[in-house]
Amino acid sequence: MAKSCKVSLDPAVCEMVEKAGRLEVETVWDRYQAMLPQCGFGETGLCCRHCLQGPCRIDPFGGEPKAGICGATADVIVARGLDRAIAAGGASHSGHAKHIAHTLKKAVRGKAPDYAIKDKAKLRKVAERLGIPTKGRSEAEIGLAVAEAALADFNEKATEAPVTWVATTVTEKRSKLLMERGLMPKGIDYEIADIMHRTHYGCDADPINLLQAGIRCSLTDFAGCHMGTDLSDILFGTPQPVVSEANLGVLKADMVNVAVHGHNPVLSEIIVAVAEEMKPEAKAAGAGGVNVVGICCTGNEVLMRHGIPSCTHSLSQEMALITGALDAVVMDYQCIMPSLATVAECMGTRLITTMETMKIPGAIHIPFAEERAKEIAREIIRHAIEAFTRRRGKPVDIPQNRSKVVAGFSAEAIINALSKLNADDPLKPLLDNIVAGNIRGVCLFCGCNNVKVPQDRNFVTMARRLLKENVLVLASGCGAGALMRHGFMDPASVDEMCGEGLKAVLTAIGEANGLGGPLPPVLHVGSCVDTSRAVALAVPLANRLGVDTDQLPVVASAPEATAEKAVAIGTWAVTLGIPTHVGVMLPVVGSRYVTQVLTDKVRDLTGGYFIVEPDPEPAGQKLLAAIDERRAGLGLNVPGGARR
Amino acid sequence: MKRKEIFVRYERCTGCRSCELACAVSHTAARNLFGALLGGERPQKRLYVDQVGRVKAPAVCRQCEEPPCVAVCITGAMHRREDGVNVVALPRCIGCWMCAMACPFGAVGRGEGKAVKCDRECLDEEGVPACVRACPTGALVFQTVEEFEAERRLAAAVSLR
């Protein structure tokens, strides 16, 4: 009988939460309970710690104190706090991209022999988009030029030639709008540093100017995401549909279970590459082989390129260890809870950190270097094999839950699938179905799980609603992780989950591609950096229609957002003109003015806006209304008649 | 059952003002922070955190058994409710502030020309006041005098060891 519980919709997680309780191993949900009540000043963004005269906090209800010690009002404090969250998000996603750019550079210079350019066509395509000459040049030369162009995007660039990974990846109209409105970033690191400067004690105190800088800075996150996707595809291949499985049931008691956890494929690709060749060593230790599984976004990266099963995501990362079957967790960076060290100690799992930017006391640190990638990966897997020998024969508790997943829908894969319906004009079938209303609109689910929401509840409730209403749903990051473990990426679910129009479209595309059935209800576009793939699909769609991205019936949602990266992604989605839902309260509610700008006034600037709605039912309704408004704007039919 | 009071363990107060905020929120129609803010409500807090030197001190109405504020109220607005909680009947309050002068703890506030004070209309489903529930350090506790004093005695005894 499937377990159920209050903290998660996933029965596998519930089973492990119960076990953790029995073993008295503390989990994220226990720590959340211990943290309650949370501070209302922090919740509303009214706490400022930017100088040593503070901390200051403002009465959210208009009483005293009305301003910080320096005189900063609620509006200023809230806007500054939001800006710093955006800058942190941008720094993380672009840091990830920078890492891959360095790897590409080392690879083409022959300094990292375990890496090579895998997708030459994409390399040329990206180079051409960036205006890098390709004719008569070798892949190594082009690769070096692309890597150097990527790294140059981090510096302060000339006003007329700003960050290329923004200027060349959005519509021409958007690029022009960003330039005219002072929203085009001059350089990735430049804008992030600019935010830290202007939010320092005694600098920018104009909330609107602060928000404008925050919007500009959010595009550094977009540039980082897009660059991360492009360069990963070049080095590791552009994803194509692949069949795999998701949830804790992918762990195998008699195998050496190694989880790759974190974000960057630079590490996880190599772990996957050497896992097979380590099979004899694993067998010698009494195991059937090495079973690599994914946790969080690096799991998405290897899922969509190699069909590596996804173990779990985000909030339930500790649960993978609670099974007792996980021999090692290999980590790079981002969204890795330090609590894993305690859980690992209880469960006998080896935790292995690999990056200078992320060490955890209690973990083994094995510094990763691209120059010796496979050698280091083998060393890491040997740790897992050793842990297995200690675990061998001991009982484990692996929940039986596994969902079938068809993943790997890069923009290229989607367009390729559409080309089977119309080889000359692949976007036409998609547009025709949008016009006819078989596809009402498109929604991208992204972002994290958040302990404040029963895990996956918002994703599942909203996706179910939108699919029934014939909205084409894409998912990235831990949003994809949430939906995949509930069967949303299994083509067999189409019949039950999708409205008639959408069902017909997914079936037509699936059959034209020889799948003998439909595409899955939700298309897996990849990791959180791969949120950029949704833009890579929306931009040609807008161009084909002769409109900008703020006119498309496209919406986005991070219904269980946690990370600052999600704040940054949400802000750039709004900057690209997308109505963007967030299902947890952003720490901005303490300023009525900032809240109003983000949910309404920003529309005049970018065409996009935030929808903040914690309840998934009305949230779904609001996204449908936003889609219908866009449809009406394009003169398309709206279900139930136009509302304006 | 013996009545519970809001006791202060001053040594635990960090001055975070979470109690003030929770008190204000509990007196809104929305009864939650985000709902109240988004709904434009402007509630008032009924307790106050002050700082003198390094001492941080939450001041909340002591709900006196023989309340001076009630004794001095000329219109009878300030009265003792059946449950023993001292409250203001706003329609009868004339804003003369006799109660404010009489209260030795400074627990009476001003709201739209009338007296505003702790009314214990903030209890959660377990009967705990909002300020106590919100206190992250246990500086505010909701106990009977007997319970509170028993703990004090134990603490004193432990210190003798």
mmCIF file of N, CA and C in Angstrom, chain B residues 6 8 17-24 44-49 58-61 107 117-118 130-132 140:
data_model
loop_
_atom_site.group_PDB
_atom_site.id
_atom_site.type_symbol
_atom_site.label_atom_id
_atom_site.label_comp_id
_atom_site.label_asym_id
_atom_site.label_seq_id
_atom_site.Cartn_x
_atom_site.Cartn_y
_atom_site.Cartn_z
ATOM 1 N N ILE B 6 0.674 35.714 30.704
ATOM 2 C CA ILE B 6 1.844 35.845 29.830
ATOM 3 C C ILE B 6 3.018 36.310 30.702
ATOM 4 N N VAL B 8 7.223 36.951 31.325
ATOM 5 C CA VAL B 8 8.397 37.351 30.550
ATOM 6 C C VAL B 8 9.654 36.816 31.231
ATOM 7 N N ARG B 17 11.270 41.645 18.142
ATOM 8 C CA ARG B 17 9.945 42.241 17.904
ATOM 9 C C ARG B 17 8.980 41.329 17.154
ATOM 10 N N SER B 18 9.297 40.052 17.112
ATOM 11 C CA SER B 18 8.361 39.116 16.473
ATOM 12 C C SER B 18 7.025 39.100 17.217
ATOM 13 N N CYS B 19 7.077 39.281 18.552
ATOM 14 C CA CYS B 19 5.840 39.279 19.349
ATOM 15 C C CYS B 19 4.939 40.441 18.957
ATOM 16 N N GLU B 20 5.565 41.618 18.763
ATOM 17 C CA GLU B 20 4.778 42.796 18.371
ATOM 18 C C GLU B 20 4.072 42.547 17.046
ATOM 19 N N LEU B 21 4.854 41.992 16.102
ATOM 20 C CA LEU B 21 4.315 41.758 14.766
ATOM 21 C C LEU B 21 3.172 40.740 14.813
ATOM 22 N N ALA B 22 3.403 39.655 15.563
ATOM 23 C CA ALA B 22 2.380 38.606 15.643
ATOM 24 C C ALA B 22 1.126 39.134 16.322
ATOM 25 N N CYS B 23 1.303 39.995 17.323
ATOM 26 C CA CYS B 23 0.163 40.592 18.020
ATOM 27 C C CYS B 23 -0.671 41.404 17.034
ATOM 28 N N ALA B 24 0.012 42.241 16.243
ATOM 29 C CA ALA B 24 -0.700 43.070 15.266
ATOM 30 C C ALA B 24 -1.437 42.195 14.255
ATOM 31 N N GLN B 44 -2.961 47.228 14.925
ATOM 32 C CA GLN B 44 -2.055 47.763 15.942
ATOM 33 C C GLN B 44 -1.579 46.670 16.866
ATOM 34 N N LYS B 45 -0.354 46.815 17.299
ATOM 35 C CA LYS B 45 0.162 45.866 18.272
ATOM 36 C C LYS B 45 -0.323 46.271 19.665
ATOM 37 N N ARG B 46 -0.334 45.309 20.586
ATOM 38 C CA ARG B 46 -0.793 45.554 21.957
ATOM 39 C C ARG B 46 0.294 45.279 22.973
ATOM 40 N N LEU B 47 1.482 44.976 22.507
ATOM 41 C CA LEU B 47 2.588 44.883 23.449
ATOM 42 C C LEU B 47 3.795 45.574 22.835
ATOM 43 N N TYR B 48 4.770 45.883 23.672
ATOM 44 C CA TYR B 48 5.849 46.773 23.260
ATOM 45 C C TYR B 48 7.176 46.234 23.754
ATOM 46 N N VAL B 49 8.160 46.218 22.849
ATOM 47 C CA VAL B 49 9.491 45.799 23.277
ATOM 48 C C VAL B 49 10.362 47.047 23.398
ATOM 49 N N PRO B 58 10.059 43.101 26.781
ATOM 50 C CA PRO B 58 8.699 43.143 26.240
ATOM 51 C C PRO B 58 7.728 43.545 27.364
ATOM 52 N N ALA B 59 6.859 44.513 27.084
ATOM 53 C CA ALA B 59 5.870 44.927 28.081
ATOM 54 C C ALA B 59 4.499 44.565 27.561
ATOM 55 N N VAL B 60 3.820 43.710 28.310
ATOM 56 C CA VAL B 60 2.479 43.311 27.902
ATOM 57 C C VAL B 60 1.550 43.518 29.086
ATOM 58 N N CYS B 61 0.301 43.864 28.844
ATOM 59 C CA CYS B 61 -0.679 44.073 29.905
ATOM 60 C C CYS B 61 -0.631 42.898 30.875
ATOM 61 N N ALA B 107 0.985 49.813 29.393
ATOM 62 C CA ALA B 107 0.463 48.807 28.466
ATOM 63 C C ALA B 107 -0.734 49.300 27.656
ATOM 64 N N LYS B 117 -5.608 47.993 23.920
ATOM 65 C CA LYS B 117 -4.785 47.183 24.799
ATOM 66 C C LYS B 117 -4.986 45.699 24.541
ATOM 67 N N CYS B 118 -4.129 44.939 25.163
ATOM 68 C CA CYS B 118 -4.186 43.478 25.068
ATOM 69 C C CYS B 118 -5.584 42.991 25.440
ATOM 70 N N ALA B 130 -0.864 34.933 20.539
ATOM 71 C CA ALA B 130 -0.023 35.083 19.349
ATOM 72 C C ALA B 130 1.402 35.495 19.701
ATOM 73 N N CYS B 131 1.555 36.405 20.691
ATOM 74 C CA CYS B 131 2.897 36.887 21.024
ATOM 75 C C CYS B 131 3.762 35.761 21.576
ATOM 76 N N VAL B 132 3.158 34.908 22.390
ATOM 77 C CA VAL B 132 3.893 33.792 22.989
ATOM 78 C C VAL B 132 4.282 32.793 21.904
ATOM 79 N N LEU B 140 8.819 34.789 26.104
ATOM 80 C CA LEU B 140 7.422 34.899 26.541
ATOM 81 C C LEU B 140 6.890 33.484 26.758
#
